[in-house]
Short mmCIF file of C-alpha atoms in Angstrom, two decimals:
data_model
loop_
_atom_site.label_atom_id
_atom_site.label_comp_id
_atom_site.label_asym_id
_atom_site.label_seq_id
_atom_site.Cartn_x
_atom_site.Cartn_y
_atom_site.Cartn_z
CA MET A 1 182.12 -90.30 164.23
CA ARG A 2 182.46 -90.41 167.99
CA GLY A 3 180.37 -93.01 169.74
CA TYR A 4 179.78 -95.17 166.65
CA LEU A 5 181.11 -98.40 168.21
CA ARG A 6 179.30 -97.90 171.51
CA ILE A 7 175.97 -97.19 169.83
CA THR A 8 176.42 -100.16 167.52
CA LYS A 9 177.12 -102.43 170.49
CA LEU A 10 174.02 -101.11 172.29
CA LEU A 11 171.78 -101.58 169.25
CA LEU A 12 173.13 -105.08 168.62
CA GLY A 13 172.31 -106.03 172.20
CA LEU A 14 168.77 -104.75 171.75
CA ALA A 15 168.38 -106.41 168.35
CA PHE A 16 169.37 -109.84 169.64
CA ARG A 17 167.44 -109.39 172.90
CA LYS A 18 170.40 -109.78 175.24
CA GLY A 19 168.40 -107.94 177.86
CA LEU A 20 165.70 -110.60 178.21
CA PRO A 21 164.90 -111.28 181.85
CA GLY A 22 166.55 -114.51 182.94
CA LYS A 23 168.98 -116.80 181.19
CA ARG A 24 166.26 -119.34 180.50
CA ALA A 25 164.42 -116.96 178.17
CA GLN A 26 167.66 -116.19 176.34
CA ARG A 27 168.50 -119.88 175.92
CA THR A 28 164.98 -120.68 174.72
CA MET A 29 165.06 -117.92 172.13
CA LEU A 30 168.53 -118.92 170.95
CA ALA A 31 167.61 -122.60 170.69
CA GLY A 32 164.44 -121.83 168.74
CA SER A 33 166.32 -119.59 166.31
CA ILE A 34 169.02 -122.22 165.75
CA ILE A 35 166.49 -125.02 165.13
CA ALA A 36 164.42 -122.94 162.70
CA SER A 37 167.56 -121.80 160.86
CA ALA A 38 168.90 -125.36 160.61
CA ILE A 39 165.62 -126.64 159.15
CA LEU A 40 165.47 -123.85 156.59
CA SER A 41 169.13 -124.28 155.60
CA ALA A 42 168.68 -128.04 155.25
CA CYS A 43 165.65 -127.65 152.97
CA ILE A 44 167.49 -125.20 150.70
CA ALA A 45 170.61 -127.40 150.64
CA VAL A 46 168.54 -130.47 149.67
CA GLY A 47 166.91 -128.52 146.86
CA MET A 48 170.28 -127.32 145.58
CA GLY A 49 171.57 -130.89 145.82
CA PHE A 50 168.79 -132.20 143.57
CA ALA A 51 169.31 -129.33 141.11
CA GLY A 52 173.07 -129.91 141.04
CA ALA A 53 172.63 -133.66 140.52
CA ALA A 54 170.31 -133.06 137.58
CA ILE A 55 172.80 -130.63 136.03
CA ALA A 56 175.69 -133.08 136.49
CA ASP A 57 173.77 -136.09 135.13
CA LEU A 58 172.47 -134.28 132.06
CA GLY A 59 175.78 -132.53 131.34
CA TYR A 60 174.36 -128.98 131.26
CA SER A 61 177.28 -127.30 133.01
CA SER A 62 176.18 -123.85 131.84
CA MET A 63 173.08 -124.15 134.02
CA THR A 64 175.18 -124.07 137.21
CA ALA A 65 175.70 -120.33 136.94
CA ILE A 66 171.96 -119.84 136.37
CA VAL A 67 170.99 -121.92 139.42
CA MET A 68 173.56 -120.08 141.54
CA GLY A 69 172.27 -116.80 140.14
CA TYR A 70 168.71 -117.63 141.20
CA LEU A 71 169.88 -118.60 144.68
CA ILE A 72 171.62 -115.23 144.98
CA LEU A 73 168.57 -113.50 143.49
CA VAL A 74 166.19 -115.02 146.06
CA ASP A 75 168.56 -114.01 148.84
CA PHE A 76 168.76 -110.48 147.42
CA MET A 77 164.99 -110.08 146.98
CA LEU A 78 164.16 -111.28 150.50
CA THR A 79 166.81 -109.01 151.98
CA LEU A 80 165.61 -106.08 149.86
CA VAL A 81 161.95 -106.43 150.86
CA PHE A 82 162.42 -107.04 154.58
CA GLY A 83 165.50 -104.81 154.77
CA THR A 84 163.53 -101.88 153.33
CA LEU A 85 160.83 -102.39 155.94
CA THR A 86 163.42 -102.57 158.70
CA ILE A 87 165.12 -99.40 157.49
CA MET A 88 161.84 -97.50 157.41
CA SER A 89 160.83 -98.66 160.90
CA TYR A 90 164.30 -98.53 162.44
CA LEU A 91 165.53 -95.25 160.98
CA TYR A 92 162.70 -92.94 160.01
CA PHE A 93 159.78 -94.10 162.19
CA SER A 94 161.75 -95.02 165.30
CA ARG A 95 160.80 -93.50 168.66
CA ASP A 96 164.34 -93.38 170.06
CA SER A 97 165.29 -90.08 168.42
CA GLU A 98 164.94 -88.05 171.62
CA PHE A 99 167.22 -90.48 173.44
CA PHE A 100 169.98 -90.23 170.84
CA LEU A 101 169.59 -86.45 170.58
CA SER A 102 170.44 -86.22 174.28
CA LEU A 103 173.76 -88.02 173.73
CA PRO A 104 176.98 -86.23 172.70
CA VAL A 105 177.03 -87.92 169.29
CA GLY A 106 176.15 -86.73 165.83
CA SER A 107 173.21 -87.93 163.77
CA ASN A 108 175.57 -89.44 161.19
CA ALA A 109 177.06 -91.75 163.85
CA VAL A 110 173.58 -92.95 164.85
CA LEU A 111 172.63 -93.42 161.20
CA CYS A 112 175.73 -95.49 160.41
CA SER A 113 175.27 -97.55 163.58
CA LYS A 114 171.68 -98.41 162.68
CA LEU A 115 172.63 -99.27 159.09
CA THR A 116 175.43 -101.50 160.44
CA VAL A 117 173.02 -103.37 162.72
CA ILE A 118 170.54 -103.85 159.86
CA TYR A 119 173.33 -105.17 157.64
CA ILE A 120 174.56 -107.63 160.31
CA GLU A 121 171.04 -108.99 160.80
CA GLU A 122 170.49 -109.39 157.06
CA ALA A 123 173.96 -110.95 156.57
CA LEU A 124 173.11 -113.62 159.14
CA VAL A 125 169.89 -114.38 157.28
CA SER A 126 171.84 -114.47 154.02
CA ALA A 127 174.28 -116.99 155.49
CA ILE A 128 171.36 -119.21 156.48
CA LEU A 129 169.69 -118.94 153.07
CA ALA A 130 172.58 -119.04 150.63
CA LEU A 131 175.74 -120.54 152.14
CA PRO A 132 174.70 -124.19 152.75
CA GLY A 133 172.91 -124.38 149.41
CA SER A 134 175.92 -122.91 147.59
CA VAL A 135 178.32 -125.38 149.21
CA VAL A 136 176.09 -128.35 148.30
CA LEU A 137 175.60 -127.09 144.74
CA GLY A 138 179.35 -126.63 144.27
CA ALA A 139 180.17 -130.06 145.70
CA VAL A 140 177.60 -131.90 143.57
CA THR A 141 178.57 -130.15 140.32
CA GLY A 142 182.32 -130.38 140.98
CA GLN A 143 183.18 -126.66 141.05
CA THR A 144 186.61 -125.16 141.65
CA ALA A 145 187.76 -123.25 144.73
CA MET A 146 186.68 -120.01 143.05
CA PHE A 147 183.06 -121.06 143.43
CA TYR A 148 183.33 -121.27 147.22
CA VAL A 149 185.18 -117.95 147.38
CA VAL A 150 182.34 -116.33 145.45
CA ALA A 151 179.82 -118.01 147.76
CA LEU A 152 181.47 -116.30 150.73
CA ILE A 153 181.53 -113.00 148.82
CA ALA A 154 177.81 -113.41 148.10
CA VAL A 155 177.00 -114.01 151.77
CA ALA A 156 178.95 -110.90 152.78
CA PHE A 157 178.11 -108.43 150.01
CA VAL A 158 174.73 -109.38 148.49
CA PRO A 159 172.95 -108.32 151.72
CA LEU A 160 174.99 -105.11 151.64
CA ALA A 161 173.81 -104.36 148.11
CA ALA A 162 170.21 -105.12 149.13
CA VAL A 163 170.41 -102.91 152.23
CA LEU A 164 171.90 -100.05 150.19
CA LEU A 165 169.19 -100.32 147.55
CA GLY A 166 166.54 -100.70 150.26
CA GLY A 167 167.82 -97.54 151.91
CA ILE A 168 167.44 -95.65 148.65
CA VAL A 169 163.92 -97.00 148.12
CA SER A 170 162.91 -96.25 151.72
CA VAL A 171 163.62 -92.52 151.39
CA PRO A 172 160.76 -91.66 148.98
CA LEU A 173 158.44 -94.15 150.68
CA SER A 174 159.11 -92.62 154.09
CA TYR A 175 158.74 -89.13 152.63
CA ILE A 176 155.29 -89.98 151.23
CA ALA A 177 154.23 -91.70 154.45
CA GLY A 178 155.35 -88.66 156.44
CA PHE A 179 152.42 -86.63 155.10
CA PHE A 180 149.94 -88.89 156.89
CA ARG A 181 149.11 -89.15 160.56
CA ASN A 182 149.62 -92.91 160.86
CA ARG A 183 152.92 -93.23 159.04
CA GLY A 184 153.37 -96.90 159.95
CA ALA A 185 150.08 -97.91 158.32
CA VAL A 186 150.79 -95.88 155.18
CA ALA A 187 154.31 -97.32 154.94
CA ALA A 188 152.89 -100.85 155.26
CA VAL A 189 150.36 -100.20 152.48
CA LEU A 190 153.04 -98.70 150.22
CA MET A 191 155.32 -101.69 150.79
CA LEU A 192 152.49 -104.14 150.09
CA VAL A 193 151.68 -102.35 146.82
CA LEU A 194 155.36 -102.26 145.85
CA PHE A 195 155.77 -105.94 146.76
CA ALA A 196 152.71 -106.90 144.69
CA ALA A 197 154.02 -104.94 141.69
CA LEU A 198 157.47 -106.51 142.08
CA MET A 199 156.08 -110.04 142.25
CA ALA A 200 153.76 -109.38 139.31
CA ALA A 201 156.71 -108.22 137.20
CA TYR A 202 158.73 -111.23 138.36
CA MET A 203 155.91 -113.55 137.22
CA ILE A 204 155.17 -111.74 133.93
CA VAL A 205 158.66 -111.15 132.51
CA PRO A 206 159.79 -114.83 132.38
CA ASN A 207 156.42 -115.89 130.93
CA VAL A 208 156.57 -113.27 128.19
CA MET A 209 160.16 -114.20 127.38
CA SER A 210 159.22 -117.88 127.40
CA SER A 211 156.44 -117.30 124.87
CA SER A 212 158.72 -115.32 122.59
CA LEU A 213 161.48 -117.91 122.81
CA ALA A 214 159.11 -120.80 122.25
CA GLY A 215 157.85 -119.17 119.09
CA GLY A 216 161.31 -118.99 117.57
CA ALA A 217 163.03 -121.37 115.23
CA SER A 218 164.92 -123.27 117.91
CA ASP A 219 163.52 -126.61 118.95
CA ASP A 220 166.04 -127.21 121.71
CA VAL A 221 164.08 -127.36 124.96
CA VAL A 222 167.20 -126.76 127.07
CA ALA A 223 168.08 -123.67 125.05
CA VAL A 224 164.56 -122.30 125.49
CA LEU A 225 164.64 -123.02 129.22
CA GLU A 226 168.05 -121.47 129.62
CA GLY A 227 167.01 -118.37 127.70
CA THR A 228 163.86 -118.02 129.79
CA LEU A 229 165.75 -118.28 133.05
CA MET A 230 168.37 -115.82 131.82
CA ALA A 231 165.67 -113.24 131.03
CA ALA A 232 165.01 -112.63 134.71
CA LEU A 233 168.71 -112.68 135.65
CA TYR A 234 169.55 -109.97 133.12
CA VAL A 235 167.23 -107.63 135.04
CA VAL A 236 169.63 -107.95 138.00
CA TYR A 237 172.77 -108.29 135.89
CA PRO A 238 175.36 -107.52 138.65
CA LEU A 239 174.07 -110.49 140.66
CA PHE A 240 174.36 -112.78 137.66
CA CYS A 241 177.90 -111.48 137.11
CA LEU A 242 178.76 -112.65 140.62
CA ALA A 243 177.34 -116.13 139.98
CA ARG A 244 179.08 -116.34 136.59
CA ALA A 245 182.41 -115.40 138.17
CA GLY A 246 182.13 -118.30 140.60
CA THR A 247 181.55 -120.91 137.91
CA LEU A 248 184.21 -119.46 135.56
CA SER A 249 181.81 -119.94 132.66
CA GLY A 250 181.22 -117.46 129.89
CA GLY A 251 181.77 -113.82 130.63
CA LEU A 252 182.53 -110.68 128.71
CA VAL A 253 186.12 -111.62 127.80
CA ALA A 254 185.96 -114.45 125.28
CA GLY A 255 188.46 -117.27 125.76
CA ASN A 256 189.83 -116.04 129.10
CA ALA A 257 187.95 -117.28 132.16
CA ALA A 258 190.14 -115.45 134.70
CA ALA A 259 189.75 -112.09 132.95
CA SER A 260 186.00 -112.65 132.59
CA ALA A 261 185.70 -113.40 136.31
CA ALA A 262 187.68 -110.26 137.16
CA VAL A 263 185.39 -108.13 134.98
CA ASP A 264 182.28 -109.71 136.50
CA LEU A 265 183.51 -109.05 140.04
CA ALA A 266 184.37 -105.47 139.06
CA ILE A 267 180.81 -104.97 137.80
CA PHE A 268 179.34 -106.35 141.04
CA PHE A 269 181.54 -104.33 143.40
CA GLY A 270 181.18 -101.23 141.21
CA THR A 271 177.41 -101.49 141.63
CA ILE A 272 177.82 -101.62 145.43
CA VAL A 273 180.06 -98.55 145.40
CA ALA A 274 177.56 -96.66 143.23
CA LEU A 275 174.67 -97.58 145.55
CA ALA A 276 176.67 -96.45 148.60
CA ALA A 277 177.57 -93.16 146.91
CA ILE A 278 173.87 -92.50 146.30
CA LEU A 279 172.53 -93.69 149.65
CA LEU A 280 174.88 -92.20 152.25
CA PRO A 281 174.42 -88.47 151.51
CA LEU A 282 170.73 -88.89 150.69
CA SER A 283 169.96 -90.93 153.80
CA ALA A 284 172.04 -88.67 156.06
CA LEU A 285 170.08 -85.61 154.93
CA PHE A 286 166.67 -87.27 155.23
CA TYR A 287 167.45 -88.90 158.59
CA LYS A 288 168.59 -85.59 160.06
CA ARG A 289 165.39 -83.92 158.92
CA SER A 290 163.21 -86.72 160.28
CA VAL A 291 164.97 -86.54 163.67
CA LEU A 292 164.44 -82.77 163.85
CA ARG A 293 160.79 -83.17 162.86
CA GLN A 294 160.22 -85.77 165.58
CA SER A 295 161.86 -83.57 168.21
CA GLU A 296 159.70 -80.61 167.20
CA HIS A 297 156.48 -82.63 167.47
CA ALA A 298 157.39 -84.63 170.57
CA GLY A 299 154.66 -84.98 173.14
CA GLY A 300 151.89 -84.48 170.63
CA SER A 301 148.26 -85.33 170.96
CA SER A 302 147.48 -88.48 172.88
CA ALA A 303 144.94 -91.10 171.90
CA LYS A 304 141.31 -90.14 172.34
CA LYS A 305 139.47 -91.57 175.29
CA GLY A 306 136.75 -94.04 174.54
CA ASP A 307 138.23 -94.87 171.17
CA TYR A 308 137.15 -98.51 171.29
CA VAL A 309 133.98 -98.23 173.35
CA ARG A 310 131.42 -97.35 170.73
CA SER A 311 131.55 -100.52 168.62
CA GLY A 312 130.73 -103.16 171.20
CA VAL A 313 133.07 -105.77 172.60
CA LEU A 314 133.87 -107.65 169.35
CA GLY A 315 134.16 -104.53 167.23
CA SER A 316 136.36 -102.86 169.83
CA LEU A 317 138.72 -105.84 169.96
CA VAL A 318 138.92 -106.05 166.16
CA LYS A 319 139.61 -102.32 165.89
CA LYS A 320 142.25 -102.51 168.61
CA GLU A 321 144.03 -105.45 166.94
CA LEU A 322 143.98 -103.76 163.54
CA LYS A 323 145.52 -100.61 164.98
CA THR A 324 148.14 -102.67 166.78
CA LEU A 325 148.88 -104.54 163.54
CA PHE A 326 149.36 -101.39 161.46
CA ARG A 327 151.31 -99.55 164.12
CA ASN A 328 154.53 -101.20 162.91
CA ALA A 329 155.10 -101.31 159.15
CA SER A 330 157.36 -104.37 159.30
CA PHE A 331 154.90 -106.36 161.44
CA ALA A 332 151.97 -105.41 159.19
CA PHE A 333 153.86 -106.44 156.07
CA GLN A 334 154.86 -109.83 157.50
CA CYS A 335 151.26 -110.54 158.49
CA LEU A 336 149.62 -109.38 155.26
CA ALA A 337 152.22 -110.15 152.56
CA GLY A 338 150.84 -113.67 152.08
CA CYS A 339 147.35 -112.28 151.44
CA VAL A 340 148.82 -110.12 148.67
CA LEU A 341 151.23 -112.68 147.25
CA SER A 342 148.67 -115.47 146.71
CA PRO A 343 146.31 -113.62 144.31
CA VAL A 344 149.24 -112.10 142.44
CA MET A 345 150.77 -115.53 141.79
CA CYS A 346 147.37 -117.00 140.84
#
């Protein structure tokens, strides 16, 4: 794939805004990102420290894998949701197709470059979310070196799994949105509906399992709690396998922790390979078709004159801001996801 490295370098420069006018703007943006990331990492690390201290004091060592599994799960879900939005906006609804078509590179090279940039961005976010918390959790609960190795594997490969799954999910969503004139708005609505359904399932499944477990014969509160937490982790079993491999607890091979960890890691990496085998040919075909469709319809109808004049000043401004909001699916989702999440959780 000729030109892959050059395109990746160009896209990385654009993604991290290296072309901002003046060094002062670059330093301000970098400093703000570092401060916000440090605050978020510190909050997560403190939370993991309290959780690890409670586990160590009460002697529930089996809960370490569950807490680690939930940390990986949160990282995976955030990367999946926002990574899917980024893939839809960056790959299928991007306006740079004509530029890349004029270059002597194939569409597969552009596709792989864009997926690489998305993965690098999500891996950086994953490092901020998961790595400090994992290190604190392992230190407080007295884990072995395997735990920290798995933490590094999680930072590197959990975002990859989320991006691969997000790429698979984005293909049908982009295909449906392609039938409408304002594809960005339709994509934003589809992602909000999918996000609401996902959060509703996430809230319902543990509660249903909790009710069924509480009605059983066991009176052990810890056993009920552990079973309830495990119910959600079994839905994303490869992620729990990764967490279980780090703590060397349990596993599919009874009495042999090393063999169990090897099997768990094989399940996790096998899932990534299967997702890549599904995504790459599917995404390559759909991306090539979307690029050809954009080139055929380039220079289409422009916006109508007087579009915002009829409603008065306030109505015109509201209409303009709404259209600006829904023009980008990722921006619309980030602005409106809280409005959807609150009633679902209530």
